[in-house]
Coordinates of C-alpha atoms in Angstrom, one line a residue:
Chain A
M1 CA -28.5 13.3 14.8
K2 CA -25.0 13.0 12.4
T3 CA -21.8 11.7 14.1
P4 CA -18.9 14.1 13.4
R5 CA -16.4 12.7 10.9
L6 CA -13.2 12.0 12.7
K7 CA -10.2 13.8 11.7
F8 CA -6.7 12.7 12.6
P9 CA -2.9 13.3 12.5
L10 CA -0.7 11.0 9.8
T11 CA 3.1 11.6 10.7
L12 CA 5.7 10.3 8.0
E13 CA 8.9 10.4 7.8
I14 CA 9.9 11.7 4.2
G15 CA 13.6 12.9 3.5
G16 CA 14.4 12.3 6.9
E17 CA 12.0 14.6 8.4
P18 CA 8.7 14.5 9.7
M19 CA 5.6 15.3 7.7
T20 CA 2.0 15.6 9.1
F21 CA -1.1 14.4 6.5
I22 CA -4.3 14.6 7.8
G23 CA -6.9 11.8 7.8
R24 CA -9.9 11.3 7.1
D25 CA -12.9 9.2 7.7
M26 CA -15.4 8.7 4.6
L27 CA -18.4 6.7 3.3
V28 CA -19.0 3.4 3.8
G29 CA -19.5 2.5 0.0
W30 CA -16.8 4.7 -0.2
F31 CA -14.3 2.8 1.5
F32 CA -14.9 -0.4 -0.1
Q33 CA -14.6 0.4 -3.7
G34 CA -12.2 -2.0 -5.0
F35 CA -11.9 -4.0 -2.1
P36 CA -10.8 -7.7 -2.5
D37 CA -12.9 -10.1 -1.9
P38 CA -12.5 -12.7 -0.5
M39 CA -9.7 -10.7 1.7
P40 CA -6.0 -11.3 1.1
L41 CA -5.6 -13.7 4.8
T42 CA -9.3 -15.0 6.2
D43 CA -9.8 -18.1 5.7
C44 CA -11.7 -18.1 2.5
W45 CA -8.2 -17.0 0.9
K46 CA -6.6 -20.0 2.0
R47 CA -8.8 -22.3 0.1
E48 CA -7.9 -20.1 -3.0
G49 CA -5.5 -21.3 -5.5
P50 CA -1.9 -19.7 -5.7
E51 CA -2.7 -17.8 -8.6
K52 CA -6.3 -16.6 -7.4
R53 CA -4.3 -15.6 -3.7
R54 CA -2.1 -13.6 -6.1
E55 CA -4.4 -11.9 -7.9
L56 CA -6.3 -10.9 -4.5
A57 CA -3.0 -9.9 -3.0
V58 CA -2.3 -7.6 -6.0
A59 CA -5.8 -6.2 -5.7
M60 CA -5.4 -5.4 -2.3
E61 CA -2.6 -3.8 -2.8
A62 CA -4.0 -1.6 -5.1
W63 CA -7.2 -1.1 -2.8
H64 CA -4.6 0.3 -0.2
D65 CA -3.1 3.0 -2.7
Q66 CA -6.5 4.1 -3.8
L67 CA -7.7 4.4 0.4
L68 CA -4.9 6.7 0.6
C69 CA -6.1 8.5 -2.4
R70 CA -9.5 8.9 -0.9
G71 CA -8.9 9.5 2.6
V72 CA -5.7 11.3 3.4
W73 CA -5.1 14.9 2.6
I74 CA -2.5 17.4 2.5
P75 CA -2.4 21.3 2.6
T76 CA -1.7 22.9 -0.7
E77 CA -2.5 26.6 -0.3
G78 CA -3.0 27.9 3.3
S79 CA -5.5 26.2 5.3
T80 CA -6.7 24.2 2.1
C81 CA -6.1 21.1 1.9
R82 CA -7.2 18.5 -1.3
R83 CA -6.7 14.5 -1.2
L84 CA -3.5 12.9 -2.4
T85 CA -3.1 12.3 -6.1
P86 CA -1.7 8.1 -7.3
E87 CA 1.8 10.0 -8.0
L88 CA 1.3 11.8 -4.9
V89 CA 1.2 8.5 -3.0
Q90 CA 3.9 6.6 -5.0
R91 CA 6.0 9.2 -3.8
L92 CA 5.5 8.4 -0.2
G93 CA 7.9 5.5 -1.2
D94 CA 8.7 3.1 1.8
Q95 CA 6.2 5.6 3.8
R96 CA 3.3 4.5 1.8
D97 CA 2.6 1.2 3.7
R98 CA 3.1 3.3 7.3
A99 CA 1.1 6.1 6.1
V100 CA -1.8 2.8 5.5
R101 CA -1.1 1.3 9.0
Q102 CA -1.0 4.8 10.3
Y103 CA -4.6 5.7 8.5
L104 CA -6.5 1.7 9.1
S105 CA -5.2 2.6 13.4
G106 CA -6.7 5.9 12.9
L107 CA -10.0 4.6 11.9
G108 CA -9.9 1.9 14.4
W109 CA -9.9 -1.0 11.7
V110 CA -6.5 -1.9 13.1
T111 CA -6.6 -1.5 17.2
P112 CA -4.3 -1.2 19.8
D113 CA -4.0 -4.7 20.7
D114 CA -3.0 -6.1 16.7
K115 CA 0.7 -6.1 15.6
G116 CA 1.6 -2.2 13.2
H117 CA -1.2 -0.5 15.1
E118 CA 0.3 3.4 15.0
L119 CA -1.1 6.1 15.5
S120 CA 0.4 10.2 16.5
L121 CA -1.7 11.6 19.4
E122 CA -0.7 15.1 18.3
P123 CA -4.1 17.5 17.6
L124 CA -4.2 18.7 13.9
P125 CA -4.7 22.6 13.8
R126 CA -7.3 24.2 14.0
G127 CA -9.2 26.0 10.4
L128 CA -8.2 23.4 8.1
R129 CA -10.9 23.3 4.7
F130 CA -10.7 20.0 2.7
D131 CA -11.7 21.0 -1.0
D132 CA -11.8 18.4 -3.6
P133 CA -15.1 18.7 -5.8
M134 CA -13.0 16.4 -8.2
A135 CA -14.0 13.1 -5.6
D136 CA -17.5 13.9 -6.5
A137 CA -18.0 12.4 -9.8
E138 CA -15.8 8.7 -8.5
R139 CA -17.6 8.5 -4.9
R140 CA -21.2 8.5 -6.1
G141 CA -20.3 5.5 -8.8
A142 CA -19.1 3.2 -5.3
L143 CA -21.9 4.6 -3.3
T144 CA -24.9 3.3 -6.1
R145 CA -23.0 -0.2 -6.8
I146 CA -23.9 -3.3 -5.0
P147 CA -21.3 -4.4 -2.5
S148 CA -19.4 -8.7 -2.9
K149 CA -21.2 -11.2 -1.5
N150 CA -19.0 -11.4 1.8
L151 CA -18.8 -7.6 2.5
L152 CA -22.8 -7.7 1.5
A153 CA -23.1 -10.0 4.5
A154 CA -21.4 -7.6 6.3
L155 CA -22.9 -4.9 5.7
T156 CA -26.4 -6.3 6.4
F157 CA -25.4 -7.7 9.9
V158 CA -24.1 -4.8 10.7
A159 CA -27.3 -2.8 9.4
D160 CA -29.3 -5.2 11.1
R161 CA -27.4 -4.8 14.6
A162 CA -28.4 -0.9 14.1
R163 CA -31.8 -1.9 12.9
T164 CA -31.6 0.3 10.2
A165 CA -31.4 -0.8 6.0
P166 CA -28.3 -1.9 4.5
H167 CA -28.2 1.1 2.4
V168 CA -28.3 3.7 4.6
V169 CA -25.1 2.3 6.5
W170 CA -23.7 2.2 3.0
R171 CA -24.4 5.6 1.8
R172 CA -24.8 8.1 4.7
W173 CA -22.4 6.1 7.7
G174 CA -18.6 7.0 7.9
I175 CA -16.6 3.7 8.0
S176 CA -15.2 4.2 11.9
E177 CA -19.0 3.6 13.0
F178 CA -19.1 0.9 10.8
I179 CA -16.1 -0.2 12.0
W180 CA -17.1 0.6 15.5
T181 CA -20.3 -1.8 14.8
W182 CA -18.8 -4.3 13.7
R183 CA -15.9 -4.4 16.5
A184 CA -18.4 -3.8 19.1
R185 CA -20.8 -7.2 17.6
N186 CA -17.3 -8.8 18.1
A187 CA -16.6 -7.7 21.6
E188 CA -20.1 -9.0 23.0
K189 CA -20.0 -12.6 21.3
E190 CA -16.2 -13.1 22.4
A191 CA -18.2 -12.2 26.1
S192 CA -21.4 -14.4 25.5
Q193 CA -19.0 -17.5 24.5
R194 CA -17.0 -17.7 27.1
A195 CA -20.0 -17.7 29.3
V196 CA -20.9 -20.7 27.4
V197 CA -17.4 -22.2 27.6
R198 CA -17.4 -21.7 31.2
G199 CA -20.7 -22.7 31.7
A200 CA -21.8 -19.8 33.5
L201 CA -25.0 -17.8 33.2
P202 CA -25.4 -15.6 29.8
A203 CA -22.9 -12.5 29.2
E204 CA -25.6 -10.0 30.0
F205 CA -25.7 -11.3 34.1
A206 CA -21.4 -11.3 33.8
E207 CA -21.9 -7.8 32.7
I208 CA -24.2 -6.9 35.7
G209 CA -21.8 -8.6 38.0
I210 CA -24.0 -11.8 38.6
E211 CA -21.5 -14.9 37.8
A212 CA -22.4 -18.7 38.3
Chain B
M1 CA 4.0 19.1 14.5
T2 CA 4.9 19.6 10.9
L3 CA 2.3 19.6 8.4
A4 CA 3.1 18.3 4.7
S5 CA 2.9 20.4 2.1
L6 CA 2.8 19.9 -1.3
N7 CA 5.6 21.9 -2.2
G8 CA 7.8 20.0 0.7
L9 CA 6.7 16.6 -0.7
M10 CA 7.9 17.2 -4.1
H11 CA 10.8 18.2 -3.1
A12 CA 12.1 15.9 -0.2
T13 CA 11.0 12.9 -2.7
Q14 CA 12.4 13.5 -6.4
T15 CA 16.3 13.9 -7.3
E16 CA 18.1 15.0 -9.6
V17 CA 20.7 12.1 -11.0
E18 CA 23.9 13.3 -13.4
L19 CA 23.6 11.0 -16.9
T20 CA 25.9 9.6 -18.1
S21 CA 28.4 10.4 -21.4
A22 CA 26.6 8.5 -23.1
A23 CA 22.8 9.1 -21.8
S24 CA 23.5 12.3 -22.1
A25 CA 24.3 12.7 -25.3
L26 CA 21.2 10.2 -26.1
L27 CA 18.8 12.9 -24.1
S28 CA 20.5 16.0 -24.9
R29 CA 20.2 16.8 -21.5
K30 CA 23.0 16.6 -18.5
S31 CA 20.4 14.9 -15.7
V32 CA 17.0 13.7 -15.0
I33 CA 14.5 14.4 -12.2
L34 CA 14.0 10.5 -10.4
R35 CA 11.0 10.6 -8.6
K36 CA 10.3 7.9 -5.6
I37 CA 8.5 4.6 -5.7
P38 CA 7.3 2.3 -3.0
A39 CA 8.1 -1.3 -2.6
S40 CA 4.9 -2.4 -3.3
T41 CA 4.8 -1.0 -6.9
F42 CA 8.4 -1.9 -7.5
R43 CA 7.1 -6.1 -6.8
A44 CA 4.2 -5.4 -8.8
L45 CA 6.4 -5.5 -12.0
F46 CA 8.4 -9.0 -11.3
P47 CA 7.1 -11.1 -13.8
I48 CA 4.9 -14.1 -12.2
V49 CA 7.5 -16.8 -10.9
P50 CA 6.4 -20.1 -12.7
R51 CA 4.7 -22.9 -10.2
E52 CA 7.6 -25.2 -11.1
I53 CA 9.4 -22.7 -8.7
L54 CA 7.0 -22.2 -5.7
E55 CA 5.6 -25.6 -6.3
G56 CA 7.3 -27.4 -2.1
L57 CA 8.4 -24.3 -0.8
P58 CA 7.9 -23.6 2.5
V59 CA 6.3 -20.2 3.1
D60 CA 7.2 -20.1 6.8
L61 CA 10.6 -19.2 6.3
P62 CA 12.4 -16.0 7.2
A63 CA 11.9 -13.4 3.9
A64 CA 16.0 -13.6 3.6
E65 CA 16.1 -17.3 3.6
F66 CA 12.8 -17.9 1.5
N67 CA 14.9 -15.4 -1.0
A68 CA 17.5 -17.4 -0.8
R69 CA 16.0 -20.5 -0.9
L70 CA 13.9 -18.9 -4.1
R71 CA 17.0 -17.7 -5.8
E72 CA 17.9 -20.8 -5.3
R73 CA 15.4 -23.0 -7.3
E74 CA 14.8 -20.0 -9.8
L75 CA 18.6 -20.8 -11.1
A76 CA 18.1 -24.4 -10.9
W77 CA 14.8 -24.3 -13.5
L78 CA 16.7 -22.1 -15.2
E79 CA 19.0 -24.1 -16.5
T80 CA 16.5 -27.3 -17.3
A81 CA 13.6 -24.7 -18.7
P82 CA 12.6 -25.2 -22.5
G83 CA 14.1 -22.6 -23.9
A84 CA 10.6 -20.4 -24.2
E85 CA 10.0 -20.5 -21.1
R86 CA 13.5 -19.6 -20.2
R87 CA 13.6 -16.1 -22.3
R88 CA 10.5 -15.4 -21.8
Y89 CA 10.9 -15.5 -18.2
R90 CA 14.0 -13.4 -18.5
V91 CA 13.4 -10.8 -20.6
E92 CA 9.8 -9.8 -18.6
L93 CA 12.3 -9.4 -15.7
E94 CA 15.4 -7.2 -17.3
A95 CA 11.6 -5.7 -18.3
V96 CA 11.2 -4.6 -15.0
K97 CA 13.9 -2.3 -14.4
F98 CA 12.8 -0.2 -17.3
A99 CA 8.7 0.0 -15.9
A100 CA 10.3 1.3 -12.8
L101 CA 12.1 4.0 -14.9
A102 CA 9.4 4.5 -16.5
I103 CA 7.2 5.4 -13.3
A104 CA 9.7 7.3 -11.4
L105 CA 11.1 10.2 -14.5
V106 CA 9.5 12.8 -13.3
E107 CA 11.2 15.1 -16.2
P108 CA 11.7 14.5 -19.1
R109 CA 8.7 11.9 -18.4
M110 CA 9.6 8.3 -20.4
T111 CA 7.6 5.5 -21.9
E112 CA 9.4 2.5 -20.7
D113 CA 10.0 1.5 -25.1
E114 CA 12.0 5.2 -24.9
V115 CA 13.8 4.0 -21.3
E116 CA 14.2 0.2 -23.6
R117 CA 16.0 2.5 -26.1
L118 CA 19.0 3.8 -23.5
G119 CA 19.9 0.3 -23.6
D120 CA 23.1 -0.2 -21.1
E121 CA 22.4 3.5 -19.8
A122 CA 20.0 2.8 -17.9
A123 CA 21.1 0.9 -15.5
P124 CA 23.3 3.4 -13.7
L125 CA 19.8 5.5 -13.4
Y126 CA 17.8 2.6 -12.1
L127 CA 20.4 1.4 -9.3
R128 CA 20.1 5.6 -8.5
L129 CA 16.4 5.1 -8.1
L130 CA 16.3 1.6 -5.6
A131 CA 19.1 3.3 -3.5
F132 CA 16.8 6.7 -2.9
S133 CA 13.4 5.0 -3.2
N134 CA 15.3 2.8 -0.2
L135 CA 14.6 -0.4 -2.0
I136 CA 18.4 -1.0 -2.0
E137 CA 20.9 -0.1 0.6
E138 CA 23.2 2.8 -1.6
R139 CA 26.3 1.4 -2.1
K140 CA 29.4 4.4 -0.7
P141 CA 32.3 4.8 -2.6
E142 CA 35.7 2.4 -1.7
P143 CA 37.7 4.7 -0.2
E144 CA 41.2 4.7 -1.5
T145 CA 43.9 1.7 -1.2
Q146 CA 47.2 1.8 -1.4
A147 CA 48.1 0.3 -5.2
V148 CA 49.4 -3.3 -4.6
G149 CA 51.2 -6.2 -6.5
E150 CA 53.2 -4.5 -9.8
D151 CA 52.8 -1.1 -9.3
A152 CA 53.5 -1.3 -5.3
A153 CA 57.0 -3.0 -6.4
A154 CA 58.0 -0.9 -8.4

């Protein structure tokens, strides 16, 4: 069964006034197009030299801009919405970083426990139409690409957990589904680590109320 | 909820700036339209800080202190750096102004080279752009004060 794609509001302050944009889920392969590997601030990134680290940090900024162009929509005529263009992203000025935080919070990448989590809970108006045929070619290109080493490992892991092929996750899953599965695996791992630390029974036992 | 609109976004993120008389003569117009630029784009325009400046500088300092220490080391490096390196670094820093304006100018559209031709007349536009984009605090006009010194005594 197909999961409905997430849609959520992003409220920014533009020219002193609140303006609400619409964030939408997207396919995993498209989300990770241009994603720097290794990701800045990870252990792998810290092992790189200063120049490589800078290069990766610049790539991360570029990816943030691309992300907003792919995932954030603005109404143009009536209820028809289109994606932000690179110039519109630039026009967000100091609200651009806030848009990135809200978008990643809406997808579940940034959780309520993380620093920078920001999510508007207001309902979106009904009847919005999302129309952007221009993005098709770029999306096709992203979906046929083989991801980089670390990303491929994460993708294979998530696919294994879901008992499906990696290309299905890459080309058919929404990114929020990928993030959810990844987080569920981490929660599971943390629970079993806690159990090992306590010298207790496996996590599955604790979950049903049996503790050592 | 105020749903954003394309027109609303365009209107709220650009501003008309009056030109100085010299710039006005050069461009044959009285004003230009600038749009906001984000801090991330602005930072990306700066040249890579030479390794000698960064070496040994603790990265976990608070931002203000880090910037002050960085500036101190930059000045020390400029005093001792070989002439060619020093010139290249300063020219690249100067070019940030022209590149930022080339990105932000909506009307008329101008390339970096064209902005550079405005010479010193680009500076007031640049400051206006930084203030409009919230990258610096806008300077408020100083309140008029009573003349002091010779004039006051006269």
